[in-house]
Amino acid sequence: MTRGMLLCCATLAAGGLHPSGQAPDAPASSPPPMTTASVLGGTKPSDWRPLDPENTLYVELPGGRVVIELAPAFAPAHVANVKALVREGFFDGLTINRAQDNYVVQWGDSNAEDAQKRRPIRKAKPTLPAEFDRSIAADLPFAPLADGDVYAPEVGWSAGFPAARDPKSGRTWLAHCYGTLGAGRGNDAASGGGTELFVVIGHSPRHLDRNDTAFGRVVRGIEVLSTLPRGTGALGFYENAEQRVPIRSMRVAADVPAAERVALEVLRTDTEAFGSLIEARRNRREEWFKQRVGKVELCNVPIPVRPAATGSR
Amino acid sequence: MTRGMLLCCATLAAGGLHPSGQAPDAPASSPPPMTTASVLGGTKPSDWRPLDPENTLYVELPGGRVVIELAPAFAPAHVANVKALVREGFFDGLTINRAQDNYVVQWGDSNAEDAQKRRPIRKAKPTLPAEFDRSIAADLPFAPLADGDVYAPEVGWSAGFPAARDPKSGRTWLAHCYGTLGAGRGNDAASGGGTELFVVIGHSPRHLDRNDTAFGRVVRGIEVLSTLPRGTGALGFYENAEQRVPIRSMRVAADVPAAERVALEVLRTDTEAFGSLIEARRNRREEWFKQRVGKVELCNVPIPVRPAATGSR
């Protein structure tokens, strides 16, 4: 009984799924019903895109590697600056300082407020103007989700990331879903810039949309972050220095020898296959499900990631 | 800089909050702006209700105690049966068998499928008809949230729990938010009943609404569950027996000596104070926030829990 309970996969690694999953009551003459497994099993190689090593970060922690895809289409200055910080070794040996349950894990310089002890920044910028949102533009694809949203007039996917937009204002922004990477900041909107980073590890805090610069998402290894002991201080900060988790290194994947890279590819969000996946999530046809809801929320649609077919990257 | 970043509190223990939080730009003549902290600081004792020890469960794990409030208004048979299971010691010495990232932690009898080894059930029932939803009724309060919802025609709070309803069908049900307790089951809707329990530890899987019997929520100690190592098997099951986490005991709080109980109280959801809290979450007035969204999603409104003023329970 145990293993049959709660068939489902909110987080899914396509490689681990079985290529079946058809509902047993499907008439023989009709096309097979769409399930997550059947949609992924039917994808073509061209439905997938490799991660761009120049926009991929590896965070090496005692618990393993976290792989982050950056979103230069939404926050080009933050992406450039965090890469500059990574390349000057800014994060190496710093710590994860905060783990707030159902919210975020955050890392950076625990001495940032101490002018004597803080880590110097060499070429990168200490702060940047906010990139909370950007203009809707013809060269930024947007695959809409028709099912509605509490927080934004329109939601969907742009360049592989969950996004929202407001046609009236002409602005678009990344949505804070589980796994989203953001730039911590102080009360001044321009006080962030990438020296403090956080990742969402709980129910999607969509009230952060346009309140901080979101500029990437974890595509592998989020469990290394989500299982960290929660901090017992205010806002989930660790109260004692020894509770902080050391960052062995942060690297841009392009700087990592090929043999040490992890080769991943992501389902393109502008494909028919992704449209089928949305439908498979909207109306779950796995035998376990008894209700077909007919709707799905933006952050409940997984963006599948799998090991690349060839180890080229 | 570090500590000032990301002022916020998706999970909040009211005891830890400061009773201030007014926006600094408020004109002196206007009433103070509503923030989570100011709303909680202004509550009256009667805005809070103690947990009913007869509908409170303690799950004792190596990492600490998890406190669960049961929802008999929504699933009376499941509540009665899980209490019967607890009282005959069914769960004591069983294990947590599954931890799927961004989804659920699940516990029960890892030998449930083995007729020789499975734990016998004495007085409780091994399975129950589903209690996925119930009738809307005059004696079941419902405080609506006007901000809309992707999954249901109406959402709000009933008897202290996030809930949804459909006036057309006359049905109402608990929403699967972070921390929701549900009964695992097999493919047959009537194959659950409380011998397998799960708690949501990720983005709210609202597609489970009306697909399983939700019948409670974690009110304290969810971090004991959410930080468990994730299982590496299909659906997050632990692949080796030694990875499973032992359940020292499960007890109904009423059966626990008073000195060993944890005295908690919950903000009533049918109060003016809770309405103010919703408004404080809809338009965040803490200085850190730059956007006032004007909307809030059901599962993003915390239901505050605090140590009881007196240690009476």
XYZ file of C-alpha atoms in Angstrom:
626
model
C 0.000 0.000 0.000
C 2.755 2.406 0.927
C 4.382 2.826 -2.423
C 1.148 3.132 -4.327
C 0.058 6.104 -2.280
C 0.220 9.616 -3.668
C 1.360 8.974 -7.194
C 2.659 12.290 -8.227
C 5.679 14.322 -8.969
C 5.733 17.975 -8.104
C 9.459 17.998 -8.697
C 10.410 15.803 -11.524
C 13.606 14.638 -13.078
C 12.551 13.413 -16.448
C 15.172 10.713 -16.414
C 13.491 8.990 -13.527
C 10.030 8.763 -14.991
C 8.511 5.743 -16.631
C 7.352 6.284 -20.177
C 3.861 4.960 -19.513
C 1.134 6.323 -17.270
C -1.889 5.943 -19.508
C -5.235 5.886 -17.784
C -6.600 2.352 -17.903
C -10.052 3.463 -18.993
C -8.972 5.124 -22.223
C -10.967 3.808 -25.208
C -8.687 1.935 -27.599
C -9.596 4.221 -30.492
C -8.764 7.527 -28.811
C -5.277 8.985 -28.552
C -3.520 8.067 -25.328
C -4.337 10.480 -22.519
C -1.665 12.984 -21.638
C 0.169 12.396 -18.412
C 3.437 13.949 -17.336
C 5.158 10.651 -18.065
C 3.593 10.186 -21.486
C 4.326 13.775 -22.519
C 7.969 13.489 -21.505
C 8.246 10.059 -23.067
C 7.039 11.535 -26.369
C 9.393 14.506 -26.576
C 11.827 14.987 -29.448
C 15.492 15.835 -28.831
C 14.821 19.302 -30.252
C 12.237 19.949 -27.521
C 15.147 20.201 -25.104
C 17.849 22.829 -24.797
C 21.201 22.441 -23.083
C 22.080 24.829 -20.300
C 24.373 27.600 -21.495
C 27.569 27.126 -19.448
C 28.121 30.882 -19.497
C 24.799 31.383 -17.694
C 25.014 28.450 -15.336
C 26.357 28.629 -11.792
C 27.598 25.813 -9.597
C 27.379 26.338 -5.854
C 29.536 23.713 -4.134
C 28.356 22.978 -0.606
C 29.193 20.257 1.911
C 25.907 18.582 0.961
C 26.559 18.662 -2.764
C 26.305 20.835 -5.846
C 23.484 23.252 -6.567
C 23.073 24.125 -10.259
C 21.493 27.475 -11.085
C 20.403 28.774 -14.459
C 20.699 32.542 -14.783
C 18.160 34.720 -16.593
C 20.055 37.471 -18.414
C 16.926 38.396 -20.377
C 15.381 39.700 -17.154
C 18.269 41.068 -15.137
C 21.335 41.510 -17.356
C 23.237 43.714 -14.921
C 22.687 41.362 -11.982
C 23.658 38.347 -14.077
C 26.832 40.074 -15.226
C 27.665 41.232 -11.717
C 27.111 37.915 -9.994
C 29.332 36.284 -12.605
C 31.978 38.919 -11.954
C 31.670 38.262 -8.204
C 31.931 34.519 -8.778
C 34.948 34.949 -11.054
C 36.844 36.993 -8.518
C 36.153 34.309 -5.922
C 33.953 36.548 -3.824
C 31.728 33.737 -2.548
C 34.395 31.094 -1.968
C 34.604 30.425 1.738
C 31.643 32.642 2.603
C 28.612 31.056 4.232
C 24.913 30.371 4.101
C 23.650 32.610 6.866
C 19.931 32.162 6.790
C 17.408 29.351 6.328
C 13.846 30.417 7.033
C 11.293 27.649 6.840
C 8.752 27.919 4.038
C 10.609 30.912 2.649
C 14.274 31.267 1.649
C 17.861 30.135 2.087
C 20.288 33.052 1.807
C 24.048 33.332 1.509
C 26.721 35.990 1.337
C 29.212 37.773 3.553
C 28.253 37.456 7.216
C 30.594 40.390 7.886
C 28.988 42.639 5.293
C 28.050 45.187 7.924
C 31.559 45.364 9.371
C 33.784 47.708 7.342
C 36.930 46.159 8.862
C 36.063 42.530 8.323
C 33.944 42.519 5.218
C 35.264 40.772 2.153
C 36.628 43.251 -0.361
C 35.081 43.418 -3.787
C 37.637 43.882 -6.516
C 36.176 44.250 -9.995
C 32.493 43.601 -9.463
C 30.075 46.229 -8.223
C 28.988 46.224 -4.575
C 25.467 47.371 -5.461
C 23.350 47.878 -8.562
C 20.124 49.613 -9.487
C 17.195 47.236 -9.107
C 16.060 45.123 -12.041
C 12.659 44.269 -10.611
C 11.032 44.199 -14.030
C 11.690 45.030 -17.675
C 9.799 46.039 -20.806
C 7.684 43.579 -22.709
C 9.475 43.218 -26.049
C 9.033 41.360 -29.285
C 12.334 39.548 -28.864
C 11.357 38.188 -25.454
C 9.124 35.174 -26.000
C 6.146 34.680 -23.719
C 4.086 31.492 -23.662
C 0.946 32.432 -21.735
C -0.828 30.264 -19.192
C -4.556 30.840 -19.628
C -5.579 29.621 -16.179
C -5.381 32.914 -14.313
C -3.277 34.149 -11.427
C -3.924 35.899 -8.143
C -0.984 38.268 -8.390
C -0.571 39.387 -11.999
C -2.735 40.182 -15.021
C -0.866 37.593 -17.128
C 1.498 34.736 -16.342
C 3.410 32.272 -18.462
C 6.970 31.419 -19.408
C 9.668 33.565 -20.954
C 12.981 32.148 -22.055
C 12.403 29.095 -19.884
C 11.443 30.902 -16.701
C 8.071 31.397 -15.022
C 7.139 35.012 -15.594
C 4.342 37.519 -15.172
C 3.409 40.623 -17.089
C 1.105 43.571 -17.232
C 0.168 44.597 -20.768
C -1.163 47.909 -19.470
C 2.151 49.041 -18.050
C 4.141 47.168 -20.682
C 6.263 45.514 -17.978
C 7.226 41.898 -17.342
C 9.071 40.191 -14.467
C 10.144 36.813 -13.173
C 7.737 35.072 -10.803
C 9.038 33.909 -7.432
C 8.346 30.192 -7.623
C 10.003 27.378 -5.674
C 13.690 27.445 -6.609
C 13.826 31.047 -7.804
C 17.151 32.861 -7.264
C 16.990 36.437 -6.081
C 19.304 39.205 -4.988
C 18.966 40.153 -1.326
C 18.926 43.837 -0.567
C 18.403 46.339 2.232
C 15.525 48.787 2.400
C 16.920 50.815 -0.473
C 15.821 49.275 -3.770
C 19.311 49.904 -5.165
C 21.143 48.267 -2.262
C 21.256 44.780 -3.792
C 23.361 43.678 -6.718
C 24.239 40.032 -6.152
C 26.535 39.988 -3.102
C 23.644 38.468 -1.123
C 21.775 35.652 -2.847
C 18.683 33.753 -1.857
C 16.703 30.822 -3.178
C 13.013 30.159 -2.499
C 12.462 26.902 -0.552
C 8.765 27.100 0.314
C 5.376 28.083 -0.957
C 6.017 30.544 -3.736
C 6.302 34.020 -2.157
C 4.784 35.842 -5.080
C 4.518 39.003 -2.974
C 8.266 39.292 -3.613
C 7.591 39.752 -7.344
C 8.932 43.181 -8.329
C 10.165 43.681 -4.779
C 13.547 42.185 -5.451
C 15.575 41.283 -8.475
C 14.862 37.675 -9.404
C 17.426 36.491 -11.897
C 17.629 32.729 -12.095
C 16.418 29.431 -10.755
C 17.822 26.222 -9.319
C 17.654 23.447 -11.904
C 19.343 20.709 -9.877
C 20.300 20.107 -6.257
C 17.745 22.299 -4.521
C 17.402 19.606 -1.845
C 20.909 20.546 -0.725
C 19.431 23.925 0.244
C 15.902 22.948 1.257
C 17.055 20.410 3.860
C 19.423 22.782 5.673
C 18.671 23.232 9.368
C 16.476 26.281 9.836
C 17.992 29.233 11.607
C 16.472 30.039 14.980
C 17.148 33.770 14.884
C 14.817 36.415 13.516
C 14.045 35.810 9.819
C 15.743 32.419 10.022
C 19.280 33.722 10.470
C 21.668 31.350 12.182
C 22.370 32.652 15.648
C 25.845 31.197 16.016
C 28.689 31.435 13.527
C 29.325 27.687 13.674
C 25.807 26.985 12.396
C 26.552 28.717 9.127
C 27.136 26.430 6.162
C 30.383 27.031 4.272
C 30.351 27.687 0.554
C 33.267 25.714 -0.823
C 33.081 27.571 -4.106
C 30.837 29.213 -6.629
C 31.796 28.862 -10.243
C 30.457 29.739 -13.665
C 30.019 26.388 -15.435
C 31.976 27.696 -18.445
C 35.037 28.015 -16.185
C 34.784 24.428 -14.957
C 36.720 21.678 -16.761
C 34.326 19.714 -18.965
C 34.841 16.538 -16.977
C 33.587 18.246 -13.817
C 30.487 19.738 -15.366
C 27.045 18.228 -15.026
C 25.371 17.924 -18.419
C 21.726 18.942 -18.151
C 19.042 19.951 -20.562
C 15.776 21.741 -19.973
C 12.452 21.270 -21.742
C 11.849 24.326 -23.928
C 8.819 26.257 -22.770
C 7.930 27.419 -26.296
C 7.247 23.903 -27.598
C 4.115 21.887 -28.242
C 5.483 19.383 -25.745
C 5.473 21.977 -22.986
C 1.918 22.912 -23.919
C 0.988 19.251 -23.574
C 2.721 19.144 -20.208
C 0.617 22.070 -19.000
C -2.504 20.208 -20.080
C -1.270 17.048 -18.361
C -0.855 19.021 -15.128
C -4.151 20.857 -15.523
C -6.128 17.630 -15.793
C -4.235 14.830 -14.125
C -5.002 11.573 -15.865
C -2.850 9.277 -13.755
C -5.102 6.618 -12.267
C -4.558 7.930 -8.730
C -6.319 11.247 -9.424
C -10.090 11.345 -9.030
C -10.688 15.034 -9.774
C -9.723 16.774 -12.970
C -9.280 20.327 -11.839
C -9.096 21.942 -15.262
C -6.706 24.613 -14.006
C -3.105 24.801 -12.937
C -1.166 27.502 -11.197
C 2.022 28.895 -12.710
C 4.327 27.657 -9.948
C 2.746 24.191 -9.988
C 3.916 23.505 -13.537
C 7.377 21.923 -13.342
C 9.954 22.858 -15.935
C 11.541 19.470 -16.595
C 15.300 19.045 -16.411
C 17.123 15.865 -17.411
C 20.651 14.625 -17.932
C 21.768 15.609 -21.418
C 21.599 12.867 -24.016
C 25.301 13.328 -24.752
C 27.855 14.432 -22.232
C 28.910 17.305 -24.435
C 28.558 19.912 -21.724
C 23.635 44.714 5.238
C 22.939 41.024 5.671
C 20.360 41.201 8.400
C 18.433 44.023 6.836
C 17.834 42.082 3.680
C 14.509 40.505 2.902
C 12.471 41.668 5.838
C 9.607 39.315 5.802
C 8.011 36.402 7.516
C 6.217 33.787 5.486
C 6.158 31.542 8.510
C 5.658 33.486 11.638
C 5.612 32.718 15.296
C 3.860 35.680 16.761
C 5.967 35.520 19.895
C 9.051 36.389 17.901
C 7.708 39.479 16.264
C 8.307 43.001 17.362
C 5.216 45.034 18.085
C 6.214 47.882 15.809
C 6.724 47.875 12.074
C 5.071 51.136 11.125
C 6.068 52.610 7.821
C 8.198 55.666 8.481
C 6.372 57.807 5.924
C 2.944 57.584 7.564
C 1.434 61.031 8.185
C 1.089 61.681 11.912
C -2.649 62.234 11.640
C -3.526 58.954 9.921
C -3.997 55.655 11.730
C -0.842 53.572 11.861
C -0.381 51.442 8.733
C -1.167 47.773 9.115
C 1.776 45.444 9.104
C 1.862 41.857 10.279
C 3.686 42.996 13.393
C 1.326 45.857 14.176
C -1.765 43.697 13.636
C -0.457 40.987 15.939
C 0.700 43.527 18.466
C -2.836 44.931 18.581
C -4.745 41.706 19.092
C -6.920 41.075 22.139
C -6.668 37.839 24.149
C -10.103 36.855 22.802
C -8.772 36.970 19.237
C -6.855 33.803 20.042
C -8.112 30.310 20.725
C -6.261 27.536 22.518
C -5.695 24.281 20.676
C -8.201 21.635 21.726
C -6.066 18.861 23.259
C -8.542 16.270 22.012
C -7.879 17.391 18.424
C -4.160 17.943 18.700
C -1.527 15.357 17.813
C 2.109 15.233 18.876
C 4.498 13.387 16.600
C 7.723 12.742 18.488
C 10.707 12.389 16.159
C 14.454 12.327 16.734
C 14.551 15.936 15.543
C 11.813 17.134 17.877
C 8.061 17.384 18.250
C 5.627 18.143 15.457
C 2.276 19.544 16.634
C -0.725 18.974 14.394
C -4.200 20.435 14.709
C -6.921 18.132 13.405
C -9.984 19.337 11.481
C -12.959 17.258 12.576
C -15.330 19.672 10.836
C -13.995 18.486 7.499
C -13.137 14.826 7.995
C -14.751 13.512 11.175
C -14.233 9.851 10.366
C -10.543 10.325 9.516
C -9.972 12.394 12.639
C -11.665 9.747 14.802
C -9.753 6.944 13.119
C -6.323 8.512 13.306
C -6.919 9.182 17.004
C -7.932 5.541 17.440
C -4.768 4.463 15.609
C -2.668 6.776 17.759
C -4.317 5.542 20.941
C -3.631 1.914 20.174
C 0.008 2.792 19.544
C -0.157 2.006 15.849
C 2.434 4.591 14.814
C 4.888 4.131 17.681
C 8.096 2.724 16.257
C 6.967 2.998 12.639
C 8.908 5.240 10.287
C 8.896 8.174 7.935
C 9.309 6.441 4.603
C 9.167 9.237 2.091
C 10.446 12.783 1.729
C 9.893 14.215 -1.729
C 11.341 17.655 -2.269
C 8.840 20.447 -2.858
C 6.021 18.040 -2.123
C 5.394 15.831 0.919
C 6.857 13.923 3.853
C 4.940 10.697 4.490
C 4.914 8.150 7.299
C 3.296 4.864 8.143
C 3.984 1.146 8.077
C 6.797 0.341 5.665
C 5.589 -3.263 5.733
C 2.013 -2.367 4.869
C 2.151 -4.463 1.703
C 3.456 -7.557 3.484
C 0.628 -9.513 5.113
C 3.098 -11.367 7.344
C 5.046 -8.380 8.598
C 2.531 -5.601 8.627
C 1.571 -4.059 11.923
C -1.806 -5.326 13.094
C -4.616 -2.850 13.596
C -6.690 -3.613 16.656
C -9.649 -1.324 17.150
C -9.170 1.302 14.461
C -10.260 0.804 10.873
C -7.673 -0.101 8.247
C -9.463 1.957 5.575
C -12.282 4.450 5.347
C -14.460 5.978 2.662
C -12.894 9.186 1.373
C -13.756 12.507 2.968
C -12.491 14.664 0.115
C -15.131 17.308 0.688
C -18.297 18.007 2.634
C -21.484 20.074 2.374
C -21.467 23.797 2.884
C -23.500 24.324 6.058
C -24.699 27.178 8.193
C -22.824 25.865 11.226
C -19.510 25.783 9.382
C -18.119 29.324 9.363
C -16.415 30.580 6.227
C -14.435 33.810 6.115
C -13.969 34.498 2.403
C -10.823 35.825 0.774
C -11.904 38.155 -2.015
C -8.642 38.036 -3.956
C -9.455 35.108 -6.240
C -7.938 31.690 -6.704
C -6.744 29.602 -9.621
C -8.213 26.338 -8.399
C -11.570 27.023 -6.766
C -14.569 29.352 -7.188
C -14.195 30.564 -3.582
C -11.466 30.340 -0.961
C -11.180 31.481 2.621
C -10.959 30.039 6.116
C -13.262 27.656 7.932
C -12.811 26.775 11.573
C -9.223 28.002 11.408
C -8.172 26.133 8.281
C -7.598 27.346 4.712
C -10.516 26.070 2.699
C -12.173 26.266 -0.686
C -15.749 25.891 -1.790
C -18.055 25.751 -4.736
C -21.443 27.352 -4.097
C -22.831 25.690 -7.241
C -22.200 22.166 -6.009
C -22.690 23.130 -2.380
C -19.376 21.485 -1.438
C -16.406 22.712 0.574
C -12.975 21.212 1.246
C -9.633 21.915 2.889
C -6.981 23.496 0.681
C -3.579 21.823 0.455
C -1.309 24.575 1.713
C 2.169 24.279 3.220
C 1.814 22.185 6.375
C -1.472 20.486 5.476
C -1.929 16.958 6.844
C -3.472 14.406 4.521
C -4.256 10.719 4.429
C -2.231 8.747 1.900
C -4.124 6.240 -0.141
C -3.791 3.830 -3.067
C -5.594 4.216 -6.362
C -8.939 3.369 -4.805
C -10.453 6.502 -3.248
C -11.550 4.422 -0.251
C -8.129 2.872 0.372
C -6.921 5.559 2.793
C -8.121 6.140 6.299
C -5.188 7.448 8.313
C -2.679 4.590 8.472
C -0.501 6.548 6.028
C -0.079 10.237 6.778
C 1.609 12.999 4.847
C 2.388 16.651 5.354
C 2.959 19.190 2.566
C 6.514 20.611 2.644
C 6.650 22.586 -0.603
C 4.713 24.839 -2.906
C 1.082 24.176 -2.118
C -0.043 21.227 -4.270
C -3.576 22.457 -4.716
C -4.146 19.811 -7.398
C -4.448 17.418 -4.436
C -7.560 19.274 -3.248
C -10.455 16.787 -3.310
C -8.037 14.072 -4.400
C -7.195 13.005 -0.911
C -8.621 13.530 2.523
C -6.958 16.569 4.088
C -7.763 16.669 7.773
C -5.351 18.869 9.674
C -2.298 21.059 9.602
C 1.036 21.394 11.341
C 0.967 24.307 13.774
C 4.454 23.899 15.219
C 7.625 21.988 14.363
C 7.192 21.625 10.625
C 10.913 22.262 10.223
C 11.477 18.850 11.812
C 9.794 17.397 8.721
C 10.833 19.869 6.050
C 14.561 19.451 6.721
C 14.557 15.653 6.475
C 16.914 14.255 3.856
C 15.003 13.681 0.642
C 14.494 10.102 -0.469
C 16.300 9.137 -3.636
C 13.807 6.516 -4.773
C 10.781 7.102 -6.983
C 8.388 9.627 -5.404
C 10.967 10.422 -2.744
C 10.786 7.087 -0.934
C 13.887 6.158 1.015
C 15.650 3.370 -0.801
C 17.242 1.742 2.231
C 15.534 0.817 5.469
C 18.202 2.557 7.535
C 17.372 5.893 5.899
C 13.877 5.834 7.351
C 13.272 8.119 10.288
C 11.809 6.437 13.378
C 8.622 7.733 14.945
C 9.207 7.564 18.685
C 5.536 8.059 19.374
C 2.357 9.712 18.246
C 0.005 10.908 20.954
C -3.233 12.793 21.293
C -2.361 15.867 23.365
C -5.250 15.127 25.740
C -3.476 11.888 26.713
C -0.211 13.643 27.501
C 0.508 14.793 31.055
C -0.062 18.545 31.292
C 3.580 19.197 32.073
C 4.642 17.601 28.790
C 2.179 19.484 26.635
C 3.070 22.547 24.611
C 0.591 25.331 25.235
C -0.242 27.070 21.962
C -2.965 29.325 20.738
C -4.050 30.180 17.229
C -5.371 33.464 15.878
C -9.091 33.027 15.188
C -9.826 33.384 11.497
C -13.295 34.854 12.098
C -11.966 37.988 13.822
C -11.420 41.554 12.744
C -7.763 41.024 13.600
C -7.458 38.251 11.045
C -9.118 40.482 8.467
C -6.523 43.130 9.247
C -3.783 40.535 8.876
C -5.062 39.659 5.400
C -4.939 43.340 4.477
C -1.436 43.615 5.929
C -0.329 40.723 3.719
C -2.162 42.018 0.660
C -0.429 45.378 0.791
C 2.851 45.033 2.610
C 3.664 48.256 4.376
C 6.973 47.240 5.911
C 9.615 49.642 4.691
C 11.405 46.929 2.714
C 8.508 46.449 0.280
C 8.360 48.708 -2.757
C 5.287 47.267 -4.456
C 1.867 46.999 -2.893
C 0.381 44.090 -4.733
C -3.211 44.539 -3.582
C -3.817 40.792 -3.669
C -2.785 37.807 -1.632
C -3.107 34.120 -2.290
C -4.853 31.851 0.202
C -1.747 29.813 1.055
C 0.374 32.946 1.446
C -1.654 34.155 4.425
C -0.116 32.715 7.582
C -2.391 31.589 10.400
C -0.456 32.843 13.415
C 0.338 30.501 16.279
C 1.915 31.618 19.567
C 2.697 30.243 22.989
C -0.405 30.470 25.129
C -0.535 33.373 27.545
C -1.024 30.956 30.426
C 0.373 27.467 30.554
C -3.079 26.030 31.156
C -2.886 23.457 28.400
